[in-house]
Coordinates of C-alpha atoms in Angstrom, one line a residue:
Chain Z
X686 CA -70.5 -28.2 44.2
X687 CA -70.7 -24.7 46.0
X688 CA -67.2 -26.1 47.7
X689 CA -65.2 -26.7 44.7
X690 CA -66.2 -23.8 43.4
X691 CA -64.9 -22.0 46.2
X692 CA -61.4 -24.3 46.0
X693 CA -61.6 -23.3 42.7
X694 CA -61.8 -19.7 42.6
X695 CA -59.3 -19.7 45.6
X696 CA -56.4 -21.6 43.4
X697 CA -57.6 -18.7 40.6
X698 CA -56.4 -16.1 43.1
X699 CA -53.7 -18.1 44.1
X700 CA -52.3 -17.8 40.7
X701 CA -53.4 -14.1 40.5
X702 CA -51.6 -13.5 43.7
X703 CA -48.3 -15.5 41.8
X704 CA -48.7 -13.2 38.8
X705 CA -49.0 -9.6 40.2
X706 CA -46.1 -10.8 42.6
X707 CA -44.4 -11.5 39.8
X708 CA -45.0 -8.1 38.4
X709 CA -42.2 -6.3 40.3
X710 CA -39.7 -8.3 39.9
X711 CA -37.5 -9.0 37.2
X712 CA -38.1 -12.3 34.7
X713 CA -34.9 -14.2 34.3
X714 CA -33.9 -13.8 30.4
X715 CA -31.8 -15.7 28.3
X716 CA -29.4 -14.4 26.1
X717 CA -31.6 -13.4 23.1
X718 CA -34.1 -11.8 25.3
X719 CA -36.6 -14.5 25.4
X720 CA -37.9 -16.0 29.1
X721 CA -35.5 -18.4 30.8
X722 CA -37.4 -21.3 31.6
X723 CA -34.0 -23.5 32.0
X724 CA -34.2 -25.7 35.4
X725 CA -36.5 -28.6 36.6
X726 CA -40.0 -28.0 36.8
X727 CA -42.9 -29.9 38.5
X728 CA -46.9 -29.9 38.3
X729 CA -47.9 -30.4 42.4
X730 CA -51.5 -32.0 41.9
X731 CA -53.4 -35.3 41.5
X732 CA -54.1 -34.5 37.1
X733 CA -51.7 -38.2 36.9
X734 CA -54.8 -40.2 38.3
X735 CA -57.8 -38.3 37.3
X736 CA -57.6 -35.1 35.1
X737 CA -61.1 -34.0 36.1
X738 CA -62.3 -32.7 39.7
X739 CA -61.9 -36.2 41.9
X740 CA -62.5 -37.4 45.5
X741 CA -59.8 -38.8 46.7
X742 CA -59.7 -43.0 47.4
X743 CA -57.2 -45.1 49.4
X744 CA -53.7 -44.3 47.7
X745 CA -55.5 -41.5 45.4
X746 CA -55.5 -37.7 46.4
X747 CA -58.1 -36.1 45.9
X748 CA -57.8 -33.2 43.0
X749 CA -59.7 -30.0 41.7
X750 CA -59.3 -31.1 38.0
X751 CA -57.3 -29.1 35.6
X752 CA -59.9 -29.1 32.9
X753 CA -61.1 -25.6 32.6
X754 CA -65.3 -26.3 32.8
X755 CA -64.1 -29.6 34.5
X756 CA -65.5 -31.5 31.5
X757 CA -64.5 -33.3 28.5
X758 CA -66.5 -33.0 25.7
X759 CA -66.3 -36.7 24.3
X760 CA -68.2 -38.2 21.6
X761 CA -71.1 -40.9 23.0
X762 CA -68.6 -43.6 21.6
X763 CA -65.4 -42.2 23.1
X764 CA -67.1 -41.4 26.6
X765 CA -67.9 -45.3 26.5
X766 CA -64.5 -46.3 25.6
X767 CA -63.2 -44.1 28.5
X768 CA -65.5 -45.8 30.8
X769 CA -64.6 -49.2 30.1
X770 CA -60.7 -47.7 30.3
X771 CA -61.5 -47.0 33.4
X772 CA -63.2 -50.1 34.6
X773 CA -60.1 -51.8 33.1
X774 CA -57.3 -49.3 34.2
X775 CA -55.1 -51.6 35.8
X776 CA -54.4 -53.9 32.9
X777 CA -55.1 -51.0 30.3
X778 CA -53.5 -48.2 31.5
X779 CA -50.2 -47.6 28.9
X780 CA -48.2 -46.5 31.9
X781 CA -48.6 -49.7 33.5
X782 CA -46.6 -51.1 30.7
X783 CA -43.9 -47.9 30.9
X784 CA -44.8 -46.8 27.5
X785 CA -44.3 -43.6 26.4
X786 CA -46.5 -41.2 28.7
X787 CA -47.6 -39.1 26.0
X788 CA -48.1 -35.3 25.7
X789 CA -49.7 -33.3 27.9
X790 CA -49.5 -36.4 30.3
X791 CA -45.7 -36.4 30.7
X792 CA -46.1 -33.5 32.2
X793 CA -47.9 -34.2 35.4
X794 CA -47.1 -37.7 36.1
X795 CA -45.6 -36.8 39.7
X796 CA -42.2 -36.7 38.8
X797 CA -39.8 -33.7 37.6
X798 CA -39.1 -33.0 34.4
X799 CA -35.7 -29.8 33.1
X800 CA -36.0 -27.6 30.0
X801 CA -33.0 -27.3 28.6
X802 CA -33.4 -23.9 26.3
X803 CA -31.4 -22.6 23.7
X804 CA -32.4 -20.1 20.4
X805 CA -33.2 -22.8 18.0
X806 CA -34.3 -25.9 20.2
X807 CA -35.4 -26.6 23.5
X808 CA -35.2 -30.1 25.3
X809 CA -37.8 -31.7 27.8
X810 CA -36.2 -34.2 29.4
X811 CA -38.5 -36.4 32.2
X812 CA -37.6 -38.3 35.0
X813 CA -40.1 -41.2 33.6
X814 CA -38.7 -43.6 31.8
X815 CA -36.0 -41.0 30.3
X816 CA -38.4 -39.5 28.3
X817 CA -37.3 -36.8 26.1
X818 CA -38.9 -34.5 23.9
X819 CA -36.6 -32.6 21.1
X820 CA -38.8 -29.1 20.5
X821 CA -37.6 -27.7 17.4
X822 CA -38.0 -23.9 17.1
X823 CA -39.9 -21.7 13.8
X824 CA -39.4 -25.1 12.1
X825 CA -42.0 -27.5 10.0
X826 CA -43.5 -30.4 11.3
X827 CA -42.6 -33.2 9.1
X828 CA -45.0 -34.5 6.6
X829 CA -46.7 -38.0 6.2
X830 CA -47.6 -40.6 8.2
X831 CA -46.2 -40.5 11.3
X832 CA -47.3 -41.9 14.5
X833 CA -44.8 -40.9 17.8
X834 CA -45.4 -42.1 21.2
X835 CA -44.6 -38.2 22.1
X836 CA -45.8 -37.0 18.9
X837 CA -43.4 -34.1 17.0
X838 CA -42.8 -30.6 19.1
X839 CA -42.0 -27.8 17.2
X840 CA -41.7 -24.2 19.4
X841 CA -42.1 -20.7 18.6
X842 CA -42.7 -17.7 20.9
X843 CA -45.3 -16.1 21.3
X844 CA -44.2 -12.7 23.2
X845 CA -43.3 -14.3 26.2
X846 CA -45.1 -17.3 26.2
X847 CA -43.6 -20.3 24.9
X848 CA -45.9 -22.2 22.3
X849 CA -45.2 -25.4 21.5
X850 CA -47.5 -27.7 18.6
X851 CA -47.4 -31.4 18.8
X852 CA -48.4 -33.3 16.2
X853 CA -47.6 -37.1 14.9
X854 CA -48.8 -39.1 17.9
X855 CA -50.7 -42.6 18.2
X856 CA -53.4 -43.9 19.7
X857 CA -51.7 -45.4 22.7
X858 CA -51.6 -43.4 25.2
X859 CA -53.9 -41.9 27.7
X860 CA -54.3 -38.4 29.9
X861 CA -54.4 -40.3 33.1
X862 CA -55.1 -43.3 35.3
X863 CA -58.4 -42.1 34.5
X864 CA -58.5 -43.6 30.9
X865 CA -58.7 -40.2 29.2
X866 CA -57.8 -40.8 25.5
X867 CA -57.3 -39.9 22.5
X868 CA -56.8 -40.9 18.6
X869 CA -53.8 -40.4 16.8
X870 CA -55.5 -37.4 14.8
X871 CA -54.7 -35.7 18.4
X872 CA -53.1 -32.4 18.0
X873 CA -51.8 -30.6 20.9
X874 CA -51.0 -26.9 21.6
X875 CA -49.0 -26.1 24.9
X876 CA -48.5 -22.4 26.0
X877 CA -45.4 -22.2 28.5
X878 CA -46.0 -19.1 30.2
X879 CA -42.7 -17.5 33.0
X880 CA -45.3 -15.6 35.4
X881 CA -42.4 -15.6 38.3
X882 CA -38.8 -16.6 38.7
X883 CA -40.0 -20.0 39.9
X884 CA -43.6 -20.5 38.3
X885 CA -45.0 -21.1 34.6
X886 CA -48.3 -20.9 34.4
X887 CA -48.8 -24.4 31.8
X888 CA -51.7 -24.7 29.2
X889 CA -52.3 -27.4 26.7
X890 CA -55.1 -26.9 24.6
X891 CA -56.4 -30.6 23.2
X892 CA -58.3 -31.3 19.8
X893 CA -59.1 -34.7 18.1
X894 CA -62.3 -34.5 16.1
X895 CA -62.4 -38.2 16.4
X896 CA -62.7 -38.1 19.8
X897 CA -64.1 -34.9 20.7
X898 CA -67.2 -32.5 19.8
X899 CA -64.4 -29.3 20.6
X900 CA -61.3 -28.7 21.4
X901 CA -60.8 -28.1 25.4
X902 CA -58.0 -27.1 27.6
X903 CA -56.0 -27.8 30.8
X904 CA -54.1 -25.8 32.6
X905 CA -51.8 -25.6 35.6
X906 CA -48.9 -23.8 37.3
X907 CA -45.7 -25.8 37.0
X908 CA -43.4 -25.5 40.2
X909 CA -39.4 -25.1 40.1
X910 CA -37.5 -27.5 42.0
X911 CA -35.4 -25.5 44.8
X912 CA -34.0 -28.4 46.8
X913 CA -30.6 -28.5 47.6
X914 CA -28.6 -30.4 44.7
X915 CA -31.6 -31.0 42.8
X916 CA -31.1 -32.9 39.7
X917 CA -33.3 -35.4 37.7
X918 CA -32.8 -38.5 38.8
X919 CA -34.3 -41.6 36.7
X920 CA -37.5 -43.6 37.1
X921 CA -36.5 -47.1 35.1
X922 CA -40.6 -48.0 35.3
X923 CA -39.1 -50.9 32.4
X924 CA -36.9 -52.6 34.9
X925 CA -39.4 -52.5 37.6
X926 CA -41.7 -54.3 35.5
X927 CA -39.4 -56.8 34.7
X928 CA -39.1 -57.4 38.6
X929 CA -43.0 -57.6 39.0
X930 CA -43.3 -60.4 36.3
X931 CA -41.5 -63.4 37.2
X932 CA -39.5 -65.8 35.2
X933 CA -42.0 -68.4 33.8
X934 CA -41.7 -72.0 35.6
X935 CA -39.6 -73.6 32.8
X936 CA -36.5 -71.1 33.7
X937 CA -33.6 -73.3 34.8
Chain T
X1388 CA -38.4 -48.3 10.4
X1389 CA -37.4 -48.1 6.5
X1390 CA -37.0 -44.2 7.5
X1391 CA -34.8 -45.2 10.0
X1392 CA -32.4 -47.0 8.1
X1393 CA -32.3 -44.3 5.3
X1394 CA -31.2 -42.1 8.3
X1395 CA -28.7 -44.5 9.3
X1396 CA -27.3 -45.1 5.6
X1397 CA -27.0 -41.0 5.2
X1398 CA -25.2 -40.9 8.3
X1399 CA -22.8 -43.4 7.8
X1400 CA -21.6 -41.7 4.0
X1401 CA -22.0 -38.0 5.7
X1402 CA -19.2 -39.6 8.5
X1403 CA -17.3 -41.3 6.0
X1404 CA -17.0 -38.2 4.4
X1405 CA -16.2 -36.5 7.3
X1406 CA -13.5 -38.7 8.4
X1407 CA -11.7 -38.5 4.8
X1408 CA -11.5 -34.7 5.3
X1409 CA -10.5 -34.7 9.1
X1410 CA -7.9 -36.9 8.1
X1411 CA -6.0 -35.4 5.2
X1412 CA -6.6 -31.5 7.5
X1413 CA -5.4 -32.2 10.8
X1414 CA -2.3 -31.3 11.7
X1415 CA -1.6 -30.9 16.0
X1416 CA -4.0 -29.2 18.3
X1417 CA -6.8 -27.5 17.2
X1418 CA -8.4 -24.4 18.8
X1419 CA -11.9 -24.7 18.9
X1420 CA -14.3 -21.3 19.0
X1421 CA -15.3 -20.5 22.5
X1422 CA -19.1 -19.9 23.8
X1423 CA -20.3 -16.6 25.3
X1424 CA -19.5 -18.2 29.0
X1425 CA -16.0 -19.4 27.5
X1426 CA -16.5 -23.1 27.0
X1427 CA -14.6 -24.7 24.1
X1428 CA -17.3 -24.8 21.6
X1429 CA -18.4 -28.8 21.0
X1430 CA -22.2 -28.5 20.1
X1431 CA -23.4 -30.5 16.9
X1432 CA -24.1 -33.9 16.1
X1433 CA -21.5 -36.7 16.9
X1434 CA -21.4 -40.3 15.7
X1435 CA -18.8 -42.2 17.6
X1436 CA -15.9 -44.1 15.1
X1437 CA -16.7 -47.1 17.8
X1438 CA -20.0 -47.7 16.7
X1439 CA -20.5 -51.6 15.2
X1440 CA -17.3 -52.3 17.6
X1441 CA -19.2 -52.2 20.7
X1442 CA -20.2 -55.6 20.2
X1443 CA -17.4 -56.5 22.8
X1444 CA -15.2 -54.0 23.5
X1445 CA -12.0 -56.3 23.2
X1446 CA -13.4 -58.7 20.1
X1447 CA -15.0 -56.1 17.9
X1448 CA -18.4 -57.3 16.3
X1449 CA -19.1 -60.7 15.7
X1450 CA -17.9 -62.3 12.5
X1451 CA -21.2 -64.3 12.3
X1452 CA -22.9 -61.3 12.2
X1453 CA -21.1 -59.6 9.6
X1454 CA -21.0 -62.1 7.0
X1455 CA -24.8 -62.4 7.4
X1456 CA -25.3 -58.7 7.7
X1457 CA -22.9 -57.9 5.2
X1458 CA -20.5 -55.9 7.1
X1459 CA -17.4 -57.4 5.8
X1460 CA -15.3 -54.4 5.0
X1461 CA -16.4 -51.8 7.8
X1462 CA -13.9 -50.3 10.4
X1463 CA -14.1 -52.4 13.8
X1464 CA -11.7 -50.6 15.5
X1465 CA -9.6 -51.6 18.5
X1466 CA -11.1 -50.0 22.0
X1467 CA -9.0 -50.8 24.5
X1468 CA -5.6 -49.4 24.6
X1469 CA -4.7 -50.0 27.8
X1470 CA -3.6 -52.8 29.1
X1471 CA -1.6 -52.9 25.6
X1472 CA -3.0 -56.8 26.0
X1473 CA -6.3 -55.2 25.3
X1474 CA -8.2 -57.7 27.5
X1475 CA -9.8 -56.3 30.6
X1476 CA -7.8 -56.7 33.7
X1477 CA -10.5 -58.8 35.9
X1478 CA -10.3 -59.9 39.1
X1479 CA -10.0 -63.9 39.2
X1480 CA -14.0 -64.0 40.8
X1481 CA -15.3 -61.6 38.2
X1482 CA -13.4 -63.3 35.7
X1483 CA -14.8 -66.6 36.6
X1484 CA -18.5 -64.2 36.8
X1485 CA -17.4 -63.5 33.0
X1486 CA -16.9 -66.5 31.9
X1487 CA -20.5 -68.0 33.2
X1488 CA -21.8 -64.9 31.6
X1489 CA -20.2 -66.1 28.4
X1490 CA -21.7 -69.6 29.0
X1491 CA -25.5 -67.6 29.6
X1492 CA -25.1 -65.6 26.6
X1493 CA -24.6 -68.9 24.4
X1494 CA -28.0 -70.2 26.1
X1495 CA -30.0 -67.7 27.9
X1496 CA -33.0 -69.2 30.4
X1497 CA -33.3 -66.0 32.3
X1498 CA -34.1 -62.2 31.5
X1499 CA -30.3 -61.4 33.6
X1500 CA -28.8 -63.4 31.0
X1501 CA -30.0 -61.4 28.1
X1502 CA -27.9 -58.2 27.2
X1503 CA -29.8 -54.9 29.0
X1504 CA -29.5 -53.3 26.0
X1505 CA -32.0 -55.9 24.2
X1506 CA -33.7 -55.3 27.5
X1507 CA -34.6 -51.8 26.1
X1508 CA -33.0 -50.7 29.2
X1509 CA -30.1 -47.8 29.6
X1510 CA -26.8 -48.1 28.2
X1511 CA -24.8 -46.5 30.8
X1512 CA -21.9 -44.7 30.3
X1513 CA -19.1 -45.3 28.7
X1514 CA -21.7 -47.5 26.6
X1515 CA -24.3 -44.7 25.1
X1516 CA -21.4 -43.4 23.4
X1517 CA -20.5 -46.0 21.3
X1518 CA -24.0 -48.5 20.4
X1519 CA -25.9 -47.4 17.0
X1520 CA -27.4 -44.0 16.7
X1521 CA -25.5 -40.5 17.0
X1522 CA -25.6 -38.2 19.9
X1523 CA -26.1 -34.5 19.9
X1524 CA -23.9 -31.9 22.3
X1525 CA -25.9 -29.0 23.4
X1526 CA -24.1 -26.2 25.7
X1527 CA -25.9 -23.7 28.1
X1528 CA -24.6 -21.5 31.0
X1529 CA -22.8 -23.8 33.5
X1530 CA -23.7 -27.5 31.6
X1531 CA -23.4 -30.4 28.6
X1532 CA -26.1 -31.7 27.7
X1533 CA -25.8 -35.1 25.7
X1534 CA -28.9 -36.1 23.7
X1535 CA -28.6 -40.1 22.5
X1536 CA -30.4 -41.3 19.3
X1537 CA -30.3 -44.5 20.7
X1538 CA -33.1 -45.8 23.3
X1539 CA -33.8 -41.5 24.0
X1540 CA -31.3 -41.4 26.6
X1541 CA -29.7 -38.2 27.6
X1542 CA -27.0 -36.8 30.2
X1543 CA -26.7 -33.2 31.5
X1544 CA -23.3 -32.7 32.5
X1545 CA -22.9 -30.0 35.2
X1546 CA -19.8 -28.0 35.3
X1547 CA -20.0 -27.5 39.1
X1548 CA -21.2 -29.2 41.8
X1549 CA -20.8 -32.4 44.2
X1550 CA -21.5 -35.9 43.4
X1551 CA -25.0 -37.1 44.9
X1552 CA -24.7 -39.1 48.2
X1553 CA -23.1 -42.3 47.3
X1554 CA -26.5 -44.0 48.2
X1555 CA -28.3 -43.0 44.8
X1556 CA -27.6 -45.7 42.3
X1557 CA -28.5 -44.6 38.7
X1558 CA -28.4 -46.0 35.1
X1559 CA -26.7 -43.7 33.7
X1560 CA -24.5 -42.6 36.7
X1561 CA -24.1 -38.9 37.9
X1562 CA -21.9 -37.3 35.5
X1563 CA -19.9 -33.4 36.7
X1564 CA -18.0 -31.9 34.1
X1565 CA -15.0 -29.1 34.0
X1566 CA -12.6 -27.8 31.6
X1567 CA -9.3 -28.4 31.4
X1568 CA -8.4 -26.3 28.5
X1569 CA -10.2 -27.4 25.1
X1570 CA -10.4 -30.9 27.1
X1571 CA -13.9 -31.5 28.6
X1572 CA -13.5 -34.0 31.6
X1573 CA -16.5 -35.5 32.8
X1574 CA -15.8 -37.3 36.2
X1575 CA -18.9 -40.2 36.4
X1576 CA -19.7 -41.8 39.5
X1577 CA -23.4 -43.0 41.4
X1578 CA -23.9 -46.4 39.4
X1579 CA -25.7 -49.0 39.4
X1580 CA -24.7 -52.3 38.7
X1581 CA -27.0 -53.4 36.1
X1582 CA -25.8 -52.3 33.2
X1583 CA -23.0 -53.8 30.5
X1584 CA -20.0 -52.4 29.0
X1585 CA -20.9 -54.4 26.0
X1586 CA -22.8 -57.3 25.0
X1587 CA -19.9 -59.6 25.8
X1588 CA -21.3 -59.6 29.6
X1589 CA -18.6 -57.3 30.7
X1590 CA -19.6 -56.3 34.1
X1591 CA -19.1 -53.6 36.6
X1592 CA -20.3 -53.0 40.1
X1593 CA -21.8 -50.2 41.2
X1594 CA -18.3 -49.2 42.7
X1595 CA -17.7 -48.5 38.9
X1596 CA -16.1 -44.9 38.3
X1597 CA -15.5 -43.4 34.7
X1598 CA -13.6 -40.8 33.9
X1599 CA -13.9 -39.5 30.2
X1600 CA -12.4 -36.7 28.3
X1601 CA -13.4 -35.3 25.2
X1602 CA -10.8 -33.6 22.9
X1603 CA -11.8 -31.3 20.1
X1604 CA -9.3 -32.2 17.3
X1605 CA -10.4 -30.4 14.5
X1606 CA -13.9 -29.0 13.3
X1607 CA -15.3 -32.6 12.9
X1608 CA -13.4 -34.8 15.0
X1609 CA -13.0 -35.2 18.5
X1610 CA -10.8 -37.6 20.0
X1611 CA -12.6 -39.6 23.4
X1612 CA -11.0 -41.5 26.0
X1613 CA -12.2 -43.4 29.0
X1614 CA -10.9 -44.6 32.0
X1615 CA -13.0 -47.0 33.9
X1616 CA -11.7 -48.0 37.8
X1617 CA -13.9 -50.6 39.9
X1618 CA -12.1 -52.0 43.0
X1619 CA -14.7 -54.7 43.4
X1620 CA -14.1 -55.9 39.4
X1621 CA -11.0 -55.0 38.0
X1622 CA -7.1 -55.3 39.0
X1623 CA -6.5 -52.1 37.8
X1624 CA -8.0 -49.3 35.7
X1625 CA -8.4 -49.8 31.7
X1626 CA -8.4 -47.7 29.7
X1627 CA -10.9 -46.9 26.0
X1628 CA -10.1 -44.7 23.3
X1629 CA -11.5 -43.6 20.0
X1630 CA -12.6 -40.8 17.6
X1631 CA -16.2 -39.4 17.7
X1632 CA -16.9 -37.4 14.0
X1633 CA -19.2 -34.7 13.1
X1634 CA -22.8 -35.7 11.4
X1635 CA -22.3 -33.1 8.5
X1636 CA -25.7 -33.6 7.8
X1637 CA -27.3 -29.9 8.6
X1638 CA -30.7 -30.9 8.9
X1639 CA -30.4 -33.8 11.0
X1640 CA -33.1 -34.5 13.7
X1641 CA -32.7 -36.8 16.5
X1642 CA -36.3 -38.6 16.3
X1643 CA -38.1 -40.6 18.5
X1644 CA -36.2 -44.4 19.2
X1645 CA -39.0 -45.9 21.3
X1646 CA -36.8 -49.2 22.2
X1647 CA -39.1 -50.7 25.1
X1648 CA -42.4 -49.8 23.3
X1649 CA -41.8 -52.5 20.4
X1650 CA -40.0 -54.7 22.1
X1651 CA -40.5 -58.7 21.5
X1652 CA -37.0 -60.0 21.4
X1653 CA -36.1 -61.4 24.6
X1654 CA -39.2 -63.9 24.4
X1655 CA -38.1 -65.4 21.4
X1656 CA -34.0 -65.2 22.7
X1657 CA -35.3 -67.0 26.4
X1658 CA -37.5 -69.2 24.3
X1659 CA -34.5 -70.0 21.6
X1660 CA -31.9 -70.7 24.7
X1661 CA -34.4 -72.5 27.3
X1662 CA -34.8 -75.3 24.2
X1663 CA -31.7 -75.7 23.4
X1664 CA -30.4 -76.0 26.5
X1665 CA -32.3 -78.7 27.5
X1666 CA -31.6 -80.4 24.3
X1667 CA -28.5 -80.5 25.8
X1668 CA -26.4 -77.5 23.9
X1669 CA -24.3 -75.3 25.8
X1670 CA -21.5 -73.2 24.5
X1671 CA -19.4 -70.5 25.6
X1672 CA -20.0 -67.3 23.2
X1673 CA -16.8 -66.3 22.2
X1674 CA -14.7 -64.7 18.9
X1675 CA -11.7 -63.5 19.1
X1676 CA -10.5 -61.2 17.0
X1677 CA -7.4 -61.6 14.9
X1678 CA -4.0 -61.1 16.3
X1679 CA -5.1 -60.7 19.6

C-alpha cells in the first residue's frame, strides 16, 4: 500500500513537472483565442481493463487506477452486479460485442482518438469502431427520452479548460474490462485541460444516483501522437467478430 | 426511430426546396467565399442527389421496393456517365465474380454474400456519399473533415501529405486532398477489398483508387464526380457523377446512427436464403432500368 502510494505521488509530480514546464512556453491557440487541442490524442495506461489500482495478470498490465481515492462508491446492489460483471466479463463485456464504448471509456481503450475543433463544434472521432462524438458548443441538450450509446455532448469553455456535459446514454455499456457500470440516469462531466503543447490533463467527473452513493472522478493525462505520418487508422472490432464466429453447419 | 424518420422526411422537403432554387439561380461558375487559410468555403450540411439511387449504381433502386415502399415518383438518377453504356467496364473474371454475386444476392447462405452495408460495416468511399443520411463538411487549417449520418463514419481529408505505405488496408481508404481552384480533389487510395460500390455486389480489389472532386456550384449545390481505376477489376476507369445539395435546415444535428448495435437482419436474410435454396430456388437478382 505504502508502494502505490509512492507510484502515486510520483505520477502527481510527474504531471506537476508537465505543468510548470508548460508554464514557459506558449499554448497553441486557435483562431478565437481558445486552446488548440486539434490533433490525435492517447491515454498511455491500463484504465481499459481495470479503472481502479490493479496487479497486473498474463496479457493484463498492471495499472495505478485513475480513480482519484481509488474507489468507487457503489450502492451494495450495484457493487454485486459489478462483481458478477466481472466473473462474467468475457461474455458480458459490451466491447466484446463492438458496441459503442461509451463515455469516459472511449477514451482510454488503447487506441487513438483526433479532436477536430472549431468555434461552434468540436468532433471526437476514435479509432474503435469509428466512433464519433459530435460536441455541440453553448448549446441545449435535447429534451425527452433519449438513450445514446455515447450519450449527447454539448461543450463550453471554461477559461481554458474545455467542459464537455454528456447526457442521454443507456445502460449498456461499461467503464472497463472490469465490469464498472452504470445506469442510463449516468451523467458525465469531462474537463479537457491544454497543460503543454502535447499534454491535456483529462477529467471526467461520474454521477448516477442509481448506481452510486456520490459522484466520483477519474483523471488522466492524454498523450499527443508525434509519430511520423500519424493518422487514425480504423479498428473494424464488427468484422473481426464476424471472423471469430463461424458460419453455422447448415451454410452451403 | 419515429424521430428518425421525421428527420429524414424534413430533409428530403428542405432538399427539395433547395434544388428548386439552385435550379432556377444558377447561371456558370460560382465563386464561393474563401476561409481565413484560403480554402473555397464548402462547410454545411450536404445530402447527395444520389441518395435512393445507390441501390446499384447502374439500375437505380429496385422497382420491387418502390412500389412497396411507395417511392414511385422520386428522382433515381443515372450515376454512371462514363462509359456512355453506363455499365461497369469489368474484366471477363470479375464479371463472371459479378454475376455469382448476383446469383448469392438472390439466395444468400453465407455472411460474404450479404451486402456489408447490412453488415453494419463501412461504406467506403465513393459509397458513404451516396446511401441514406446527409453528411456534414467541416474545414480547419490544412484539412476536410467529412462527418456521415449514416453508420457514424467520418473522413479527414488532409491537404498535404503522402499516402500510407501501400501495406495499410483500410475501410474507408486513405483520402489526401488539394485545391485546384474552387475544385476540391481528394486522391483515395489504401483499400481494402471488402467493401461494395453498391448493393448490386459491385466489387473492387484493394488495388481500387478513387479520385473525387467536389465543385461548388452555387450556394447550395455542389456538383461531385468520381473516377474509380482498379487494374485487377476493371478494363478501364468509370467514371460517377451527380449533385450533392445544401440541408437548409439551420438547426440540423447529425445524431447518433448506431447501425451494428441493433442489428438482426442478416440472421433472418441467411435464414430466408439457406431455405429457399434448398427448396430448390435460385435466381439471379437483377432489374434493369429502363432504356438501358
Amino acid at each position: 500500500m505504502s508502494a502505490r502510494k509512492a507510484r502515486a505521488s510520483m505520477a502527481a509530480a510527474a504531471l506537476v513537472a508537465i505543468a510548470s514546464s508548460a508554464a514557459g512556453q506558449s499554448l497553441p491557440r486557435a483562431s478565437d483565442g481558445k486552446p488548440d487541442l486539434s490533433g490525435i490524442w492517447q491515454a498511455v495506461n491500463s484504465a481499459a481493463w481495470n479503472i481502479l489500482p490493479h496487479p497486473a495478470e498474463p496479457g493484463v498490465p498492471g495499472g495505478l487506477g485513475v480513480v482519484e481515492g481509488n474507489e468507487i462508491p457503489y450502492t451494495p446492489a450495484a457493487a454485486a452486479k459489478q462483481r458478477d460483471n466481472f466473473a462474467n466479463r468475457g461474455k458480458l463485456d459490451p466491447e466484446t460485442q463492438c458496441y459503442l464504448p461509451g463515455v469516459p471509456r472511449a477514451t482510454y481503450m488503447g487506441l487513438p482518438f483526433q479532436i477536430v475543433q472549431t468555434p461552434a463544434q468540436m468532433l471526437m472521432l476514435y479509432e474503435f469502431d469509428h466512433t464519433v462524438r459530435n460536441v455541440f458548443m453553448n448549446s441545449p441538450h435535447p429534451t425527452g427520452s433519449i438513450q445514446w450509446w455515447m450519450g449527447d455532448s454539448r461543450g463550453r469553455w471554461d477559461g481554458d479548460t474545455l467542459v464537455v456535459d454528456v447526457l442521454h446514454f443507456n445502460d449498456q455499456t461499461w467503464f472497463d474490462r472490469a465490469g464498472n457500470h452504470h445506469s442510463e440516469a449516468l451523467h458525465v462531466i469531462e474537463r479537457y485541460t491544454l497543460i503543454a503543447r502535447d499534454h491535456i490533463n483529462y477529467e471526467a467527473t461520474i454521477e448516477d444516483p442509481k448506481i452510486f452513493t456520490r459522484q466520483w472522478k477519474m483523471s488522466m493525462p492524454l498523450y499527443r501522437r508525434l509519430d511520423r505520418g500519424m493518422r487514425l487508422l480504423d479498428y473494424e472490432c464488427v468484422r473481426f467478430n464476424e471472423a471469430l464466429h463461424p458460419e453455422p453447419a447448415d451454410a452451403n | 426511430m419515429t424521430r428518425q424518420v421525421l428527420r429524414s422526411i424534413f430533409t428530403t422537403a428542405a432538399v427539395a426546396a433547395t434544388v428548386a432554387v439552385a435550379a432556377a439561380g444558377q447561371t456558370g461558375s460560382w465563386t464561393p467565399s474563401r476561409l481565413a487559410d484560403g480554402q473555397p468555403d464548402i462547410r454545411g450540411h450536404w445530402i447527395s442527389d444520389a441518395v435512393g439511387g445507390a441501390h446499384s449504381v447502374e439500375d437505380g433502386r429496385d422497382p420491387d421496393a418502390d412500389v412497396i415502399q411507395g417511392r414511385v415518383d422520386e428522382k433515381n438518377p443515372i450515376l454512371i456517365v462514363d462509359p456512355a453504356d453506363g455499365r461497369i467496364p469489368y474484366q471477363p473474371a470479375a464479371a463472371a465474380r459479378r454475376q455469382q454475386l448476383l446469383r448469392d444476392i438472390f439466395t444468400p447462405t453465407r455472411r460474404e454474400h450479404v451486402d456489408p452495408h447490412i453488415r453494419a460495416l463501412l461504406d467506403g468511399v465513393p459509397r458513404n456519399n451516396y446511401v441514406p443520411g446527409e453528411m456534414q463538411i467541416l474545414q480547419v487549417a490544412g484539412a476536410v473533415v467529412i462527418l456521415y449520418e449514416s453508420n457514424h463514419s467520418y473522413r479527414v481529408i488532409p491537404l498535404d501529405g503522402p499516402h500510407p505505405p501501400a501495406q495499410v488496408k483500410l475501410w474507408m481508404g486513405d483520402s489526401r486532398g488539394r485545391w485546384e481552384g474552387n475544385t476540391l480533389v481528394v486522391d483515395v487510395t489504401n483499400f481494402n477489398e471488402d467493401t461494395w460500390i453498391d448493393s448490386h455486389g459491385t466489387f473492387h480489389s484493394d488495388a481500387l483508387h478513387v479520385v473525387e472532386r467536389w465543385t461548388p456550384a452555387g450556394l447550395d449545390r455542389i456538383d461531385y464526380s468520381v473516377t474509380l481505376d482498379d487494374p485487377k477489376v476493371f478494363t478501364r476507369p468509370w467514371k460517377m457523377a451527380f449533385a450533392v445539395n445544401r440541408n437548409r435546415d439551420k438547426n440540423y444535428e447529425i445524431w447518433e446512427d448506431s447501425r451494428h448495435e441493433g442489428e438482426r437482419d442478416v440472421d433472418s436474410i441467411l435464414s430466408a436464403g439457406r431455405k429457399e435454396k434448398a427448396a430448390g430456388i435460385t435466381g439471379v437478382h437483377e432489374h434493369r432500368r429502363e432504356g438501358r
